[in-house]
Coordinates of C-alpha atoms in Angstrom, one line a residue:
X9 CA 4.4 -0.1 6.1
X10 CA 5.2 -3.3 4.2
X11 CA 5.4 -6.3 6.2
X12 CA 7.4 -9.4 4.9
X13 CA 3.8 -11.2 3.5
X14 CA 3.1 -8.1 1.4
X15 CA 7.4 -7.9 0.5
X16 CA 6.6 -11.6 -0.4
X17 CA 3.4 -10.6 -2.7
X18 CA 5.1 -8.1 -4.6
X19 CA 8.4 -10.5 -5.3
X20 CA 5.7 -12.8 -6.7
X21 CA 4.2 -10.3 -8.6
X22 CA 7.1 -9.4 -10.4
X23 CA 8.6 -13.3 -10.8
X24 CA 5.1 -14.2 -12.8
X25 CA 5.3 -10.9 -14.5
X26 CA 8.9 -11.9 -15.1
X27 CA 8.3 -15.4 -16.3
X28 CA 5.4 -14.4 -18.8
X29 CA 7.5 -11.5 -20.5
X30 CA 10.1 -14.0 -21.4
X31 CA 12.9 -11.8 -20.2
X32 CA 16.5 -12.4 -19.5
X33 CA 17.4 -9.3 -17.8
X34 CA 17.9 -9.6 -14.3
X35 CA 18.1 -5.6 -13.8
X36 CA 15.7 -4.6 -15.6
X37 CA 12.7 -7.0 -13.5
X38 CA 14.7 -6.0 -10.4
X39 CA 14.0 -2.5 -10.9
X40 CA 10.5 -3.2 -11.8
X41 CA 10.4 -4.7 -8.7
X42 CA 11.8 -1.6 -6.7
X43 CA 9.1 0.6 -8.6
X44 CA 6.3 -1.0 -7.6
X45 CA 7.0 -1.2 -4.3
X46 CA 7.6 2.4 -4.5
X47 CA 4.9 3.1 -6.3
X48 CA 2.9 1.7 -3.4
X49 CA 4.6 4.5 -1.1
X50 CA 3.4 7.1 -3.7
X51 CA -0.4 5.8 -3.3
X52 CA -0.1 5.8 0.6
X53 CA 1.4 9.8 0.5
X54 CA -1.4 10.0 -2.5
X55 CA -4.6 9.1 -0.2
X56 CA -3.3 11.4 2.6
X57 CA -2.9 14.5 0.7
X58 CA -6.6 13.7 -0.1
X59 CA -7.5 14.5 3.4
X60 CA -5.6 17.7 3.6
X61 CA -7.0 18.4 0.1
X62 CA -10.5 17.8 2.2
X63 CA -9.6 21.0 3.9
X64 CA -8.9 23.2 0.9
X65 CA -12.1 22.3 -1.0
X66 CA -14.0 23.4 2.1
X67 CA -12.7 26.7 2.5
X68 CA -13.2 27.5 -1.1
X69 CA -17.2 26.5 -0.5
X70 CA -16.8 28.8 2.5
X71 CA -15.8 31.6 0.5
X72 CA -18.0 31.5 -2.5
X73 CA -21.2 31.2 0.1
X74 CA -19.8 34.8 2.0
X75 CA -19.8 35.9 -1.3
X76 CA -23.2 35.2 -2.4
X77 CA -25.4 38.5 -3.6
X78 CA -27.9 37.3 -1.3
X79 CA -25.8 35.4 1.8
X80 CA -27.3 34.0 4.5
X81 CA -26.8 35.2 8.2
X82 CA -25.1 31.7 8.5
X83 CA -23.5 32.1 5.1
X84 CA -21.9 35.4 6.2
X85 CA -20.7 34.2 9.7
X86 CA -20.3 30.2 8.9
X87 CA -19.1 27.7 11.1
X88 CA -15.2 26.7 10.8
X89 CA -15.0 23.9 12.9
X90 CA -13.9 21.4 9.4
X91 CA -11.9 23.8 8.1
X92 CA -10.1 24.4 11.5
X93 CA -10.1 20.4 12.3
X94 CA -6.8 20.2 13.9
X95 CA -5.9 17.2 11.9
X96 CA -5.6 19.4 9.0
X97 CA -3.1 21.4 10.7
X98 CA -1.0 18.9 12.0
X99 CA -0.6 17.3 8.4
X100 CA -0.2 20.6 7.1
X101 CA 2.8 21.8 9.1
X102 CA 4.2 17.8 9.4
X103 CA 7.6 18.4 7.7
X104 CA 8.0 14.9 6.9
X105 CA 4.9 14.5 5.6
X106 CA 5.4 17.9 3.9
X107 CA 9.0 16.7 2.3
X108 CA 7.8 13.5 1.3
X109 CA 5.2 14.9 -1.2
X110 CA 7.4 17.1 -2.7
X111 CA 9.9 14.6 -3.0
X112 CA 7.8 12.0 -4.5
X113 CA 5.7 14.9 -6.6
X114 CA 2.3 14.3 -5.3
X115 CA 0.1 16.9 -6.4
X116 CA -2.6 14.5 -8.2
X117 CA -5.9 16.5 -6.4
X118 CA -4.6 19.6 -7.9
X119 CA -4.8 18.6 -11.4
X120 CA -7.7 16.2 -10.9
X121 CA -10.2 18.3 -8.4
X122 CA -13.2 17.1 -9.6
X123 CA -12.7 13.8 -7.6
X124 CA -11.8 15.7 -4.2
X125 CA -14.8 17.8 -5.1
X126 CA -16.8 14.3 -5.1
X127 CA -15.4 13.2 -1.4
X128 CA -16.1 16.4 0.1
X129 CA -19.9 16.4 -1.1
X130 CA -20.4 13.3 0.5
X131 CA -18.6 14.2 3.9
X132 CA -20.7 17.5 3.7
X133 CA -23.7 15.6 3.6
X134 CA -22.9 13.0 5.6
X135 CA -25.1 12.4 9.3
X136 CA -21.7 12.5 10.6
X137 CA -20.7 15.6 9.3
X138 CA -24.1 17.4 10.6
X139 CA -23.1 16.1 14.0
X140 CA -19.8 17.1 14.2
X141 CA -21.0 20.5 13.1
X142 CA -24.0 20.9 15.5
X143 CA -21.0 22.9 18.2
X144 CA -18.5 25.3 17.4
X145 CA -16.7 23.8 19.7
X146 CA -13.1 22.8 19.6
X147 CA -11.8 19.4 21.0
X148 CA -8.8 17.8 19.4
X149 CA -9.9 14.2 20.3
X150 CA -13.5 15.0 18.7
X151 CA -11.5 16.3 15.5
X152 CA -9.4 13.1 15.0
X153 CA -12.4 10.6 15.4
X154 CA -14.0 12.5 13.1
X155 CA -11.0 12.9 10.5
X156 CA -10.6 8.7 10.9
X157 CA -14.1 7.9 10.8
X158 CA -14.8 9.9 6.7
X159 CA -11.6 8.5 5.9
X160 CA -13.0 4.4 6.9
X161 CA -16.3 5.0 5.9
X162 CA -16.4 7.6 3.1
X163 CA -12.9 7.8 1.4
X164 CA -11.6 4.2 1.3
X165 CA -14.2 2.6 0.0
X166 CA -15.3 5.0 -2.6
X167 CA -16.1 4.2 -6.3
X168 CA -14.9 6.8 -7.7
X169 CA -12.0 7.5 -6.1
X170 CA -11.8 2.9 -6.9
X171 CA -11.7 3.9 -10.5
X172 CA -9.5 6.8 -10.6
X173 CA -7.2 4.9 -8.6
X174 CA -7.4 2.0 -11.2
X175 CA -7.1 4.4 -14.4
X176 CA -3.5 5.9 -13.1
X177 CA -2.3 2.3 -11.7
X178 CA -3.2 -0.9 -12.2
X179 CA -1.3 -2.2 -9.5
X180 CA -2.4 0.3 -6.8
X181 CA -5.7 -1.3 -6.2
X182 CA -3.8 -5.0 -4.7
X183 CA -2.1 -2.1 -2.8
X184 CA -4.9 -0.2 -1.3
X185 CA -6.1 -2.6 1.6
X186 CA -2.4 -1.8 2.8
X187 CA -2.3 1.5 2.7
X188 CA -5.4 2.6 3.8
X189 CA -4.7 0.5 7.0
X190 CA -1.5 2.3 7.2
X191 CA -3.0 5.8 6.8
X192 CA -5.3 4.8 10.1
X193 CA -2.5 3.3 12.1
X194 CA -0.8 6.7 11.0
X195 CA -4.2 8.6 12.0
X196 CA -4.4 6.9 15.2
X197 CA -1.5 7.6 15.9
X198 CA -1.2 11.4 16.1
X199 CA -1.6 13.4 18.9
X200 CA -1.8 17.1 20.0
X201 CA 1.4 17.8 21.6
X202 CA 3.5 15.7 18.9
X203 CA 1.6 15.2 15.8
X204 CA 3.7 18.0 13.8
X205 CA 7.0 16.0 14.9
X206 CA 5.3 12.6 14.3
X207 CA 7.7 11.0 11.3
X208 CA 5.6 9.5 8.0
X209 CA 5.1 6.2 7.9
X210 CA 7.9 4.6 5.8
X211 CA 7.4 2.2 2.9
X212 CA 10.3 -0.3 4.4
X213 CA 10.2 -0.8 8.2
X214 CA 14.0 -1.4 8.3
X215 CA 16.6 -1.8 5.8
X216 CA 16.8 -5.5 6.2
X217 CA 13.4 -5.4 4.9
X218 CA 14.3 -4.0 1.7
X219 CA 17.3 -6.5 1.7
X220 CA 15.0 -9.3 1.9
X221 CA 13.0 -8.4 -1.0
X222 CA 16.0 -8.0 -3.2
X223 CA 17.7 -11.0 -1.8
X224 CA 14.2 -13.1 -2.3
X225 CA 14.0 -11.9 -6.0
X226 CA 17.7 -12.6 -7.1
X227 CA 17.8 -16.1 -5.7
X228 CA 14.7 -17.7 -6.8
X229 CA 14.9 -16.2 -10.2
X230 CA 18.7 -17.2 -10.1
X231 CA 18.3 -20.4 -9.0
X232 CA 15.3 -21.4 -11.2
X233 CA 15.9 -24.2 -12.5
X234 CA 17.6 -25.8 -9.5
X235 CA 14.5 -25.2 -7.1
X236 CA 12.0 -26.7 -10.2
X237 CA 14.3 -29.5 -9.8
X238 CA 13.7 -29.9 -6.1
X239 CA 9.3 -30.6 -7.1
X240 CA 10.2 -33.3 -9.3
X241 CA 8.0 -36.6 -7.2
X242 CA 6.8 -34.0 -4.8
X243 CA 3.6 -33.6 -7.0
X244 CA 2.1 -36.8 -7.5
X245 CA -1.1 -36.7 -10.1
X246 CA 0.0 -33.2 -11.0
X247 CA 1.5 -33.1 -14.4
X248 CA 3.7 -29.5 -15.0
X249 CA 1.4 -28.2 -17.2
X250 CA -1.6 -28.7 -14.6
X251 CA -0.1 -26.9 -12.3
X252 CA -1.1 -23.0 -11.9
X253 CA 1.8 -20.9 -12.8
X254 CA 1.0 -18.8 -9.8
X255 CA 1.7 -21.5 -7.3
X256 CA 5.1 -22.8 -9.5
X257 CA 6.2 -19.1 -8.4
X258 CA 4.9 -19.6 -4.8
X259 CA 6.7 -23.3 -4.3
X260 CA 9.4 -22.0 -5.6
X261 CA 9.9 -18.9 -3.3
X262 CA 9.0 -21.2 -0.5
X263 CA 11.9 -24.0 -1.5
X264 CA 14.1 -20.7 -1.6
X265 CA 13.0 -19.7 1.8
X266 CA 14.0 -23.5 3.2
X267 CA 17.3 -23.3 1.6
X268 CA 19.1 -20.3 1.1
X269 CA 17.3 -17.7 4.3
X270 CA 19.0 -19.5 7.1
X271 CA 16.9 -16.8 10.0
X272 CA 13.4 -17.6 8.3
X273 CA 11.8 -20.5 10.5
X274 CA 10.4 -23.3 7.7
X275 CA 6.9 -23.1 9.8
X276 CA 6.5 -18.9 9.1
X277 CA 7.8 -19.9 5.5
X278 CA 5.1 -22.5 5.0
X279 CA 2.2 -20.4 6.8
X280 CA 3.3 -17.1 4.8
X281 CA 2.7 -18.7 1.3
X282 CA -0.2 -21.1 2.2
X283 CA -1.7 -17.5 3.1
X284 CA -0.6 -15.7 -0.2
X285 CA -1.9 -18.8 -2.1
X286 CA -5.6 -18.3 -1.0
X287 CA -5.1 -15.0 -1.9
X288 CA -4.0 -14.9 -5.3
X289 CA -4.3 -18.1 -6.6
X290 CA -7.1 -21.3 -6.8
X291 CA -9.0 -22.1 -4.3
X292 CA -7.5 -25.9 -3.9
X293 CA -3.9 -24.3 -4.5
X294 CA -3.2 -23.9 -0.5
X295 CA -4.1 -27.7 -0.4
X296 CA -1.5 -28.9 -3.1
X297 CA 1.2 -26.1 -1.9
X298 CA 0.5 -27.1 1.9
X299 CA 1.0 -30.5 0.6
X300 CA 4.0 -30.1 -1.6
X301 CA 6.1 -28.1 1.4
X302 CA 5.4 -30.0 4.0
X303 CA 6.9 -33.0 2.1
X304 CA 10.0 -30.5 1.3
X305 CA 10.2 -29.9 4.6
X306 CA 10.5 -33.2 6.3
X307 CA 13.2 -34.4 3.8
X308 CA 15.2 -32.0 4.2
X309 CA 15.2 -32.0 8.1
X310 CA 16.0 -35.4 7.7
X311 CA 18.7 -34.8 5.3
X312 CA 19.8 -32.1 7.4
X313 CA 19.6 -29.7 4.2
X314 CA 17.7 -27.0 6.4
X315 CA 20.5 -24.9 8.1
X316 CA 18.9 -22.4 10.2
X317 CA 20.3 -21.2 12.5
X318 CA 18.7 -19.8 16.0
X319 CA 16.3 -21.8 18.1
X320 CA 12.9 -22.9 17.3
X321 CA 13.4 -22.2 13.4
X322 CA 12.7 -26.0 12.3

């Protein structure tokens, strides 16, 4: 789920976070690190067992019309075709998906219904909803369109569910773009004959991954001073205390990147931050850090100071 930009954001995150707190403890800002990143996972479990929870809601509605004193013919005999959605049943019996919610204690829309009660209004009176529901009609291709297009258009971007997610975690909502993109590729990815086998999405695509995150962390906070000392003349007209703090952690990551990831080609370093800087920081900061690494760069090709190794990584 987390690609090496996103690895990149969160090591920045928790650098500035680092350098504002004034702490010395390595461990401690490492494990913040590792929590946040993890905490990610728990939103991306989190806003599926919203759509299962989806499920549950409507069978309770179900059950309260039946038992109306005065139930409808349609009431009485209603039509299951959401509550049967096969997607539900696939998640349902998914023992991956099943063992990672117990394992990372998600059970939010249990104590906190009212909001699951809030999605499931809108999907029930939705113009999609009342055309998915015009057929009894069972079709497992109809079912998963249907299940991706409430979660794009009705579940990711609502309010509500935007402030909830807010209230529990601050960080969650930089996450969210991520993880609801994951949830589709996840979505998209299921299928009739496989979907209960299908493994969950994990938070690190391979272990290397999380290596580089730790590795990324340790030497530029490590190595602080030393890569500060490698900007001195490489910002002309910028005095220290002009320049945002945000792109002092950036530059710094970057220089890191140059000189101590030997695999990491300087052009994907340079691109990679450039992108995080329009991101999160000023909107002439890609300019100055474009500027700043470029000039890194060069100097240290001709100093031969960049050992990379494997072709094309100049």
């Amino acid at each position: 789920m987390l690609t090496r930009r996103h690895i990149r954001v969160k090591v920045m995150q928790s650098l500035y976070a680092f350098s504002q707190s004034q702490n010395d403890n390595l461990a401690t800002e490492e494990k913040f690190l590792i929590k946040s990143m993890q905490e990610m996972y728990d939103l991306f479990l989190l806003q599926i067992s919203l759509i299962t929870e989806l499920r549950e809601h409507a069978e309770s509605y179900l059950e309260k019309s039946q038992q109306k004193h005065l139930a409808t013919s349609e009431e009485k005999d209603p039509n299951r075709k959401f509550v049967d959605n096969q997607i539900f049943q696939i998640l349902n019996e998914n023992e991956s998906l099943q063992n990672a919610l117990e394992k990372h204690k998600i059970n939010h829309w249990k104590q906190d219904d009212e909001y699951v009660a809030i999605i499931w209004n809108e999907v029930r009176n939705s113009a999609a909803y009342e055309e998915y529901m015009e057929t009894r009609d069972r079709d497992f291709k109809e079912d998963k369109k249907f299940i991706i297009h409430i979660f794009k258009e009705i579940i990711a971007p609502n309010d509500k569910l935007y402030d909830y997610l807010e209230d529990k975690k601050l960080t969650w909502l930089d996450d969210l773009p991520l993880v609801n993109t994951a949830i589709l590729k996840f979505l998209q990815k299921l299928k009739e004959s496989t979907g209960r086998e299908k493994k969950i999405t994990q938070l690190f695509k391979n272990e290397e991954d999380k290596e580089f995150a730790i590795k990324l962390f340790r030497k530029t906070y490590l190595n602080d001073d030393d890569l500060a000392e490698e900007m001195l003349g490489k910002t002309p007209n910028w005095d220290k205390d002009r320049i945002a703090e945000v792109d002092m952690v950036l530059i710094k990551m970057a220089i890191c990147e140059f000189l101590k990831f030997t695999s990491i080609p300087v052009k994907v370093t340079i691109n990679e931050y450039l992108e995080i800087a329009k991101e999160y920081s000023t909107p002439k900061s890609s300019i100055f850090i474009n500027g700043v690494l470029d000039k890194l760069s060069k100097e240290y090709q001709t100093e031969d100071k960049l050992n990379k190794t494997g072709r094309g990584l100049m």
